[in-house]
Coordinates of C-alpha atoms in Angstrom, one line a residue:
X13 CA -28.9 7.9 -10.7
X14 CA -32.2 7.1 -12.1
X15 CA -34.1 8.8 -15.2
X16 CA -35.0 12.5 -14.4
X17 CA -38.9 13.1 -14.3
X18 CA -39.0 14.6 -17.9
X19 CA -37.2 12.1 -19.7
X20 CA -40.4 10.7 -21.1
X21 CA -40.9 14.0 -23.1
X22 CA -39.4 14.7 -26.3
X23 CA -36.4 16.7 -26.4
X24 CA -38.3 19.7 -28.0
X25 CA -40.3 19.9 -25.2
X26 CA -37.8 19.9 -22.5
X27 CA -36.6 23.6 -22.0
X28 CA -33.6 24.2 -19.9
X29 CA -33.5 27.6 -18.1
X30 CA -30.6 29.0 -16.1
X31 CA -31.5 32.2 -13.9
X32 CA -28.9 34.0 -11.8
X33 CA -29.8 35.9 -8.7
X34 CA -33.0 34.0 -8.3
X35 CA -33.7 34.4 -4.5
X36 CA -35.2 37.5 -4.1
X37 CA -36.3 40.8 -6.2
X38 CA -36.6 40.9 -9.7
X39 CA -34.7 37.1 -10.0
X40 CA -37.3 35.5 -8.1
X41 CA -40.0 37.7 -10.2
X42 CA -38.7 36.5 -13.4
X43 CA -38.8 32.8 -12.0
X44 CA -42.5 33.1 -11.3
X45 CA -43.2 34.8 -14.5
X46 CA -41.3 32.0 -16.6
X47 CA -43.3 29.2 -14.7
X48 CA -46.8 31.2 -15.6
X49 CA -46.0 32.0 -19.2
X50 CA -44.4 28.8 -20.1
X51 CA -47.1 27.0 -18.6
X52 CA -49.6 29.2 -20.5
X53 CA -48.0 29.2 -23.7
X54 CA -46.2 25.9 -24.4
X55 CA -47.7 22.5 -25.3
X56 CA -49.4 20.5 -22.5
X57 CA -47.0 17.8 -22.4
X58 CA -43.8 20.1 -22.4
X59 CA -41.1 20.3 -19.4
X60 CA -39.8 23.3 -17.7
X61 CA -36.3 22.6 -16.0
X62 CA -35.7 26.0 -13.8
X63 CA -32.3 26.1 -12.3
X64 CA -31.9 29.4 -10.3
X65 CA -28.8 30.0 -8.8
X66 CA -27.8 31.6 -5.3
X67 CA -24.7 32.2 -3.0
X68 CA -25.6 29.1 -0.5
X69 CA -27.5 26.2 -0.2
X70 CA -30.0 27.7 2.3
X71 CA -30.6 30.1 -0.1
X72 CA -31.2 27.9 -2.8
X73 CA -33.4 25.5 -0.7
X74 CA -35.4 28.9 0.2
X75 CA -35.7 29.6 -3.5
X76 CA -36.7 26.3 -4.6
X77 CA -39.4 26.1 -2.2
X78 CA -40.4 29.5 -3.0
X79 CA -40.8 28.8 -6.7
X80 CA -42.7 25.6 -5.8
X81 CA -45.1 27.4 -3.8
X82 CA -46.0 29.7 -6.4
X83 CA -46.2 26.7 -9.1
X84 CA -48.4 25.3 -6.6
X85 CA -50.7 28.3 -6.7
X86 CA -50.5 28.9 -10.2
X87 CA -51.5 25.3 -10.9
X88 CA -54.8 25.4 -8.6
X89 CA -55.8 29.2 -9.2
X90 CA -55.3 30.0 -12.7
X91 CA -58.3 30.3 -15.1
X92 CA -56.2 30.4 -18.0
X93 CA -54.6 26.8 -17.3
X94 CA -58.1 25.3 -16.7
X95 CA -59.5 26.8 -19.8
X96 CA -56.7 25.2 -21.9
X97 CA -56.8 21.7 -20.7
X98 CA -60.8 21.6 -20.8
X99 CA -63.0 19.8 -18.2
X100 CA -60.5 17.4 -16.9
X101 CA -57.8 19.7 -15.8
X102 CA -55.7 18.2 -13.1
X103 CA -53.5 20.8 -11.3
X104 CA -51.0 17.8 -10.3
X105 CA -50.5 17.0 -14.2
X106 CA -49.6 20.9 -14.3
X107 CA -47.2 20.9 -11.5
X108 CA -45.5 17.7 -12.7
X109 CA -44.1 19.2 -15.8
X110 CA -42.2 22.1 -13.8
X111 CA -39.0 21.0 -12.5
X112 CA -36.8 23.5 -10.2
X113 CA -33.0 22.5 -9.5
X114 CA -30.4 24.9 -8.1
X115 CA -26.6 25.5 -8.3
X116 CA -24.7 27.6 -6.0
X117 CA -22.9 30.9 -7.8
X118 CA -20.9 33.7 -6.2
X119 CA -20.3 36.1 -9.2
X120 CA -17.6 37.8 -7.1
X121 CA -15.6 34.4 -7.0
X122 CA -14.1 33.0 -9.8
X123 CA -13.6 29.8 -8.2
X124 CA -17.3 29.6 -7.7
X125 CA -17.8 30.6 -11.3
X126 CA -15.3 28.2 -12.9
X127 CA -17.1 25.4 -10.4
X128 CA -20.7 26.2 -11.1
X129 CA -19.9 26.0 -14.8
X130 CA -18.0 22.6 -14.4
X131 CA -20.9 21.5 -12.5
X132 CA -23.6 22.3 -15.0
X133 CA -21.4 21.2 -18.3
X134 CA -19.9 17.9 -16.9
X135 CA -21.4 16.9 -13.4
X136 CA -24.8 16.7 -12.0
X137 CA -27.1 19.4 -11.0
X138 CA -28.5 19.0 -7.3
X139 CA -32.2 19.8 -5.8
X140 CA -31.3 21.1 -2.7
X141 CA -35.0 20.0 -1.0
X142 CA -34.1 16.2 -1.9
X143 CA -37.1 16.0 -4.0
X144 CA -35.6 15.3 -7.2
X145 CA -32.3 13.1 -7.7
X146 CA -29.2 14.8 -9.1
X147 CA -29.5 15.0 -12.9
X148 CA -27.1 15.5 -15.6
X149 CA -28.2 18.9 -18.2
X150 CA -27.8 18.1 -21.9
X151 CA -28.0 22.0 -22.8
X152 CA -29.1 25.3 -21.8
X153 CA -32.0 26.9 -23.6
X154 CA -32.0 30.5 -22.2
X155 CA -29.6 31.8 -19.7
X156 CA -30.9 34.8 -17.8
X157 CA -28.2 37.2 -16.4
X158 CA -30.0 39.0 -13.7
X159 CA -27.9 38.9 -10.6
X160 CA -25.9 41.8 -9.9
X161 CA -24.9 44.6 -6.9
X162 CA -26.0 48.1 -6.7
X163 CA -23.0 49.8 -5.4
X164 CA -24.8 52.5 -3.8
X165 CA -24.4 54.2 -0.4
X166 CA -27.6 56.3 -0.2
X167 CA -29.3 59.6 -1.3
X168 CA -27.6 63.0 -2.7
X169 CA -30.7 65.2 -0.7
X170 CA -29.7 68.3 -2.4
X171 CA -29.2 66.6 -6.0
X172 CA -32.8 64.9 -5.7
X173 CA -34.3 68.4 -4.8
X174 CA -32.7 69.8 -7.5
X175 CA -33.5 67.4 -10.0
X176 CA -37.1 67.1 -9.0
X177 CA -37.1 71.0 -9.5
X178 CA -36.0 70.9 -12.7
X179 CA -37.3 68.0 -14.5
X180 CA -40.4 66.9 -12.4
X181 CA -41.2 63.4 -10.5
X182 CA -41.5 61.4 -13.6
X183 CA -38.3 62.4 -14.8
X184 CA -36.4 62.1 -11.8
X185 CA -38.1 58.7 -10.8
X186 CA -37.0 57.2 -14.0
X187 CA -33.7 58.9 -14.6
X188 CA -32.2 59.7 -11.0
X189 CA -29.0 61.4 -10.7
X190 CA -29.1 61.5 -6.9
X191 CA -28.0 58.1 -6.1
X192 CA -24.5 58.2 -4.0
X193 CA -22.2 55.4 -5.3
X194 CA -20.4 53.5 -2.3
X195 CA -16.6 53.6 -2.5
X196 CA -15.1 51.2 -4.9
X197 CA -14.2 47.6 -3.4
X198 CA -11.4 45.6 -5.1
X199 CA -11.7 42.1 -4.7
X200 CA -8.8 40.0 -2.9
X201 CA -7.4 36.9 -4.5
X202 CA -8.8 35.2 -1.4
X203 CA -12.3 36.2 -2.1
X204 CA -12.0 35.7 -6.3
X205 CA -9.9 32.1 -6.0
X206 CA -10.4 30.5 -2.3
X207 CA -7.6 28.3 -1.6
X208 CA -6.7 28.3 -5.2
X209 CA -4.9 31.7 -4.8
X210 CA -1.7 29.9 -4.2
X211 CA -1.8 28.2 -7.4
X212 CA -1.4 31.4 -9.7
X213 CA 0.9 31.1 -12.6
X214 CA 1.2 35.0 -12.9
X215 CA -0.3 38.1 -11.1
X216 CA -3.8 38.6 -13.0
X217 CA -5.4 41.8 -13.5
X218 CA -7.2 43.5 -10.6
X219 CA -11.4 43.3 -10.4
X220 CA -13.8 45.4 -8.6
X221 CA -16.8 44.2 -6.8
X222 CA -19.4 45.9 -8.8
X223 CA -17.7 44.9 -12.3
X224 CA -17.4 41.7 -11.5
X225 CA -20.7 40.8 -10.2
X226 CA -22.6 42.9 -13.1
X227 CA -20.3 42.0 -16.1
X228 CA -17.5 40.3 -15.8
X229 CA -18.6 37.1 -13.6
X230 CA -21.4 36.5 -16.1
X231 CA -19.0 36.8 -19.1
X232 CA -16.7 34.3 -17.9
X233 CA -20.1 32.0 -17.0
X234 CA -21.3 32.2 -20.5
X235 CA -18.0 31.5 -22.1
X236 CA -17.5 28.5 -20.0
X237 CA -21.3 27.6 -20.5
X238 CA -20.7 27.4 -24.2
X239 CA -20.7 23.4 -24.4
X240 CA -24.4 23.7 -23.3
X241 CA -25.6 27.0 -25.1
X242 CA -24.0 26.1 -28.4
X243 CA -25.4 23.8 -31.1
X244 CA -24.1 21.6 -34.0
X245 CA -27.2 21.5 -36.2
X246 CA -29.4 24.5 -37.8
X247 CA -32.6 23.2 -36.8
X248 CA -31.9 23.2 -33.1
X249 CA -33.4 26.3 -31.6
X250 CA -30.7 28.6 -30.4
X251 CA -29.1 28.9 -27.3
X252 CA -30.0 32.4 -25.9
X253 CA -28.2 34.7 -23.3
X254 CA -30.2 37.5 -22.1
X255 CA -28.4 40.4 -20.1
X256 CA -30.2 42.5 -17.5
X257 CA -29.3 46.2 -18.2
X258 CA -30.9 49.4 -16.6
X259 CA -33.0 52.0 -18.3
X260 CA -30.5 54.8 -17.5
X261 CA -27.0 54.1 -18.7
X262 CA -25.2 56.4 -21.0
X263 CA -22.0 58.0 -22.7
X264 CA -21.1 59.6 -19.3
X265 CA -21.1 56.5 -17.2
X266 CA -18.1 54.7 -19.1
X267 CA -14.7 56.0 -19.6
X268 CA -12.0 53.4 -20.9
X269 CA -9.2 54.8 -19.2
X270 CA -11.3 53.7 -15.9
X271 CA -13.1 50.7 -17.2
X272 CA -14.0 49.2 -13.9
X273 CA -15.3 52.5 -12.7
X274 CA -12.8 53.0 -9.6
X275 CA -12.1 56.6 -9.9
X276 CA -14.6 58.8 -12.2
X277 CA -18.1 57.3 -12.9
X278 CA -20.5 55.5 -10.8
X279 CA -19.7 51.5 -10.9
X280 CA -23.2 50.4 -11.2
X281 CA -24.2 52.4 -14.2
X282 CA -20.5 51.8 -15.7
X283 CA -21.1 48.1 -15.7
X284 CA -24.8 48.5 -17.3
X285 CA -23.3 50.8 -20.1
X286 CA -20.7 48.1 -20.8
X287 CA -23.8 45.4 -20.9
X288 CA -25.2 47.6 -23.3
X289 CA -22.2 47.9 -25.6
X290 CA -21.2 44.5 -25.6
X291 CA -24.7 43.0 -26.4
X292 CA -25.5 45.5 -28.9
X293 CA -22.2 45.4 -31.1
X294 CA -21.3 41.9 -31.0
X295 CA -22.4 41.1 -34.5
X296 CA -21.4 44.6 -35.7
X297 CA -18.9 44.0 -38.9
X298 CA -16.0 45.8 -37.3
X299 CA -16.8 44.0 -34.1
X300 CA -16.7 40.6 -34.8
X301 CA -13.2 40.0 -35.2
X302 CA -12.7 41.1 -31.4
X303 CA -15.6 39.1 -30.2
X304 CA -15.4 35.8 -32.2
X305 CA -12.7 34.2 -29.8
X306 CA -15.0 34.6 -27.0
X307 CA -17.6 32.2 -28.9
X308 CA -14.7 29.8 -30.1
X309 CA -14.4 27.9 -26.9
X310 CA -12.3 24.4 -27.6
X311 CA -14.8 22.8 -25.4
X312 CA -17.6 24.0 -27.8
X313 CA -15.6 23.0 -30.8
X314 CA -17.9 20.5 -32.5
X315 CA -20.9 23.2 -32.1
X316 CA -20.5 25.4 -34.6
X317 CA -23.9 27.5 -33.8
X318 CA -22.9 30.0 -31.1
X319 CA -25.8 31.0 -28.6
X320 CA -27.3 34.8 -29.4
X321 CA -27.1 37.8 -26.9
X322 CA -30.4 39.8 -26.0
X323 CA -30.4 42.6 -23.8
X324 CA -33.2 43.8 -21.5
X325 CA -34.0 45.9 -18.7
X326 CA -36.8 45.7 -15.9
X327 CA -38.1 49.5 -16.0
X328 CA -38.1 51.0 -12.6
X329 CA -38.9 48.4 -10.0
X330 CA -38.8 48.7 -6.1
X331 CA -36.2 46.1 -4.6
X332 CA -33.7 45.7 -1.9
X333 CA -30.7 46.7 -4.6
X334 CA -31.1 50.4 -3.1
X335 CA -30.2 50.7 0.4
X336 CA -33.1 52.7 2.0
X337 CA -34.2 53.1 5.7
X338 CA -37.7 51.3 5.9
X339 CA -39.5 54.7 6.1
X340 CA -37.8 56.1 3.1
X341 CA -38.4 53.0 1.2
X342 CA -42.2 53.1 1.9
X343 CA -42.0 56.9 0.4
X344 CA -39.9 55.7 -2.5
X345 CA -42.5 52.7 -3.4
X346 CA -45.4 55.2 -3.5
X347 CA -43.4 57.5 -5.5
X348 CA -42.8 55.0 -8.3
X349 CA -46.4 54.2 -8.4
X350 CA -47.1 58.3 -8.6
X351 CA -44.9 58.4 -11.5
X352 CA -46.8 55.7 -13.4
X353 CA -50.2 56.9 -12.4
X354 CA -48.4 60.5 -13.9
X355 CA -48.0 58.7 -17.0
X356 CA -44.8 57.1 -17.2
X357 CA -44.4 53.9 -19.1
X358 CA -41.3 52.8 -17.2
X359 CA -42.7 51.8 -13.9
X360 CA -43.8 48.3 -13.4
X361 CA -42.6 48.9 -9.7
X362 CA -43.6 45.1 -9.0
X363 CA -40.5 42.7 -9.7
X364 CA -42.8 40.1 -10.9
X365 CA -44.5 42.9 -13.5
X366 CA -40.6 44.0 -13.9
X367 CA -39.7 40.1 -15.2
X368 CA -41.8 40.8 -18.3
X369 CA -39.3 41.8 -20.8
X370 CA -36.6 39.0 -19.8
X371 CA -39.6 36.2 -19.7
X372 CA -40.7 37.5 -23.2
X373 CA -37.2 37.0 -24.5
X374 CA -36.7 33.5 -23.2
X375 CA -39.8 32.1 -24.3
X376 CA -40.4 33.7 -27.5
X377 CA -40.1 31.6 -30.5
X378 CA -37.0 32.4 -32.5
X379 CA -39.0 33.4 -35.7
X380 CA -40.7 36.3 -34.1
X381 CA -37.4 37.6 -32.6
X382 CA -35.6 37.0 -35.7
X383 CA -38.6 39.0 -37.4
X384 CA -38.0 41.8 -35.0
X385 CA -34.2 42.0 -35.2
X386 CA -34.9 41.5 -31.5
X387 CA -30.9 41.1 -30.8
X388 CA -30.5 45.1 -32.1
X389 CA -32.7 45.9 -29.5
X390 CA -32.6 46.9 -26.0
X391 CA -35.8 45.5 -24.4
X392 CA -37.6 47.1 -21.3
X393 CA -40.6 46.3 -19.2
X394 CA -43.2 49.1 -20.0
X395 CA -46.5 49.4 -17.8
X396 CA -49.7 51.2 -18.2
X397 CA -51.4 53.2 -15.4
X398 CA -53.5 50.3 -14.8
X399 CA -50.4 47.8 -14.4
X400 CA -50.6 46.2 -17.6
X401 CA -46.8 45.2 -18.9
X402 CA -45.6 44.4 -22.1
X403 CA -41.5 44.6 -23.6
X404 CA -40.9 47.9 -25.2
X405 CA -37.7 49.3 -27.2
X406 CA -35.6 51.6 -25.1
X407 CA -33.7 54.3 -26.7
X408 CA -29.7 53.8 -26.2
X409 CA -27.6 56.7 -26.0
X410 CA -25.0 56.5 -29.4
X411 CA -27.7 53.2 -30.8
X412 CA -31.2 54.8 -30.7
X413 CA -34.1 52.4 -30.4
X414 CA -32.5 49.6 -33.3
X415 CA -29.3 50.8 -34.1
X416 CA -30.2 53.0 -36.9
X417 CA -31.0 57.0 -37.5
X418 CA -34.5 57.4 -37.8
X419 CA -36.7 60.7 -39.2
X420 CA -37.7 62.9 -36.2
X421 CA -40.9 63.5 -38.1
X422 CA -41.8 59.9 -38.5
X423 CA -40.8 59.5 -34.9
X424 CA -43.4 61.9 -34.0
X425 CA -46.1 60.2 -36.1
X426 CA -45.2 56.7 -34.8
X427 CA -48.3 54.9 -35.3
X428 CA -47.3 52.5 -32.2
X429 CA -50.4 53.2 -29.6
X430 CA -50.1 54.2 -25.6
X431 CA -47.2 53.6 -23.7
X432 CA -45.2 51.4 -26.2
X433 CA -44.7 54.5 -28.5
X434 CA -41.0 55.0 -29.3
X435 CA -41.1 58.7 -27.8
X436 CA -43.2 57.7 -24.7
X437 CA -41.3 58.2 -21.6
X438 CA -38.1 59.7 -23.5
X439 CA -35.5 61.0 -21.3
X440 CA -35.7 65.1 -20.8
X441 CA -32.2 65.6 -22.3
X442 CA -32.1 62.9 -25.2
X443 CA -30.9 63.9 -28.4
X444 CA -31.9 62.5 -31.9
X445 CA -29.2 59.7 -33.0
X446 CA -26.6 60.9 -35.9
X447 CA -24.4 58.5 -37.8
X448 CA -21.6 60.0 -36.3
X449 CA -23.1 58.6 -32.9
X450 CA -23.5 55.1 -34.3
X451 CA -19.8 55.0 -35.6
X452 CA -18.7 56.2 -32.0
X453 CA -20.9 53.3 -30.6
X454 CA -19.4 50.8 -32.7
X455 CA -15.9 52.4 -31.7
X456 CA -16.9 51.7 -27.9
X457 CA -18.2 48.5 -28.7
X458 CA -15.1 47.2 -30.2
X459 CA -13.1 48.6 -27.3
X460 CA -15.5 46.8 -24.5
X461 CA -14.9 43.6 -26.5
X462 CA -11.1 44.2 -26.7
X463 CA -10.8 45.0 -22.8
X464 CA -13.0 42.0 -21.8
X465 CA -11.4 39.6 -23.4
X466 CA -7.8 41.0 -22.6
X467 CA -9.3 40.3 -19.0
X468 CA -10.5 36.9 -19.5
X469 CA -7.4 35.8 -21.4
X470 CA -5.0 37.4 -18.6
X471 CA -7.1 35.4 -15.7
X472 CA -7.2 32.3 -18.0
X473 CA -3.4 32.8 -18.4
X474 CA -2.8 33.4 -14.3
X475 CA -5.1 30.4 -13.5
X476 CA -3.0 27.9 -16.2
X477 CA -6.3 27.8 -18.3
X478 CA -5.7 27.5 -22.2
X479 CA -5.3 23.7 -23.0
X480 CA -8.1 21.0 -22.7
X481 CA -5.1 18.6 -21.6
X482 CA -4.7 20.4 -18.5
X483 CA -1.0 21.9 -19.8
X484 CA -1.2 25.8 -20.1
X485 CA 0.7 27.0 -22.7
X486 CA 3.7 27.7 -20.4
X487 CA 4.2 24.2 -19.5
X488 CA 3.0 24.4 -16.3
X489 CA -0.1 22.1 -15.1
X490 CA -3.4 24.0 -16.0
X491 CA -5.8 25.0 -12.9
X492 CA -9.1 23.4 -13.1
X493 CA -12.2 23.3 -10.9
X494 CA -12.5 20.4 -9.0
X495 CA -15.1 18.2 -9.8
X496 CA -15.6 16.2 -6.2
X497 CA -18.3 17.8 -5.0
X498 CA -20.5 17.1 -8.0
X499 CA -20.7 13.6 -7.4
X500 CA -24.2 12.2 -6.7
X501 CA -24.9 12.0 -3.2
X502 CA -27.2 8.9 -3.6

């Protein structure tokens, strides 16, 4: 194994990004936008190492080739890049500073999650096209958790007509209540663990498909990646974990007596409410004692500076995540544009545009994010009528825009112009935040962390994980992912 193609660059000019669910939709848009904005904002000697994940080698190959084709187009057509470099601009030099590898990851398979983490932390990352030799990754600067499952079966036409008549096209296209949830799927142990299912030390809790794909799979992945996301020195840039939520996830979407939404609430919105609560409450005083064990992995014991969670959503975009007949999708697509033209700030519509908030959180300098207290905000992609996009603070039920009660008159007189104004695009039935709401939100955040940690530790106990020497607390041999397939093929 020779040195990687970025080996000649200084460490601070190497930027490592992991992106889940990158083969289509918003995920592919994020990958494309990360490439464009990295090249437009970082030094002309910096290198981007982008690691998209997909569920198969063939999808990884297609994704890598698609991102490289986008890179080629950007390098040869971007007037901004040509202007930055001056008259001696060489597109090939630009192309040589972006390196796309891939890892296979199925977030509904714990076996796949642990294997992918093991590959990233201890093994070598591969290029499915064979252009780059297998390489060891020293760290992850930004983990972008985009992959997910909608869990819908179609439209409730009566509810669609009712909501349209009550609140109009803009609100009904932004905060729809007419999506029908599909029956909940409970993942079998064969799906979750493959051939390792027979090695369980005890019976673990059940996991549902949407909950596992949207929340719990990423939750396990981030914990296992702590050796790459944590830092040992305060002058090192913080690792970032950027979670993708949705614009509309509120109080009614989560019940703690049905945490995985098997009975009472729509699974997709429930999983995103959990994501909101987990991210925004992680550093709150009463929650820290429950979130701290998650960030205290023995594998990262020598790195005391833990990664920071950030929260984002793409606004309203048209992707295959929602199952529609092609004819219906055509009308759906143009209805979203109509909502934007009628003044909605939440309709970027196109996946590349919807990627704006996530790519900004990934690439912004830490001082900017700290000044904005960005970890206390749910950042969404907003769009003007003309399609100009920017990150925008999103109101979260029980949290507001920044986790503080704000004066209603001051909100009305908000000096922020255009689509970025806080009240612009507000949900039709939104109510002003109270101190009681904040207390309840913090309580719910704490309960989310307790529930997630209970699930994580229960599964680790069932798998025999829990001792770095390979012996579980009960004396049995611990279960760990196999690393045989991570050896270099060269």
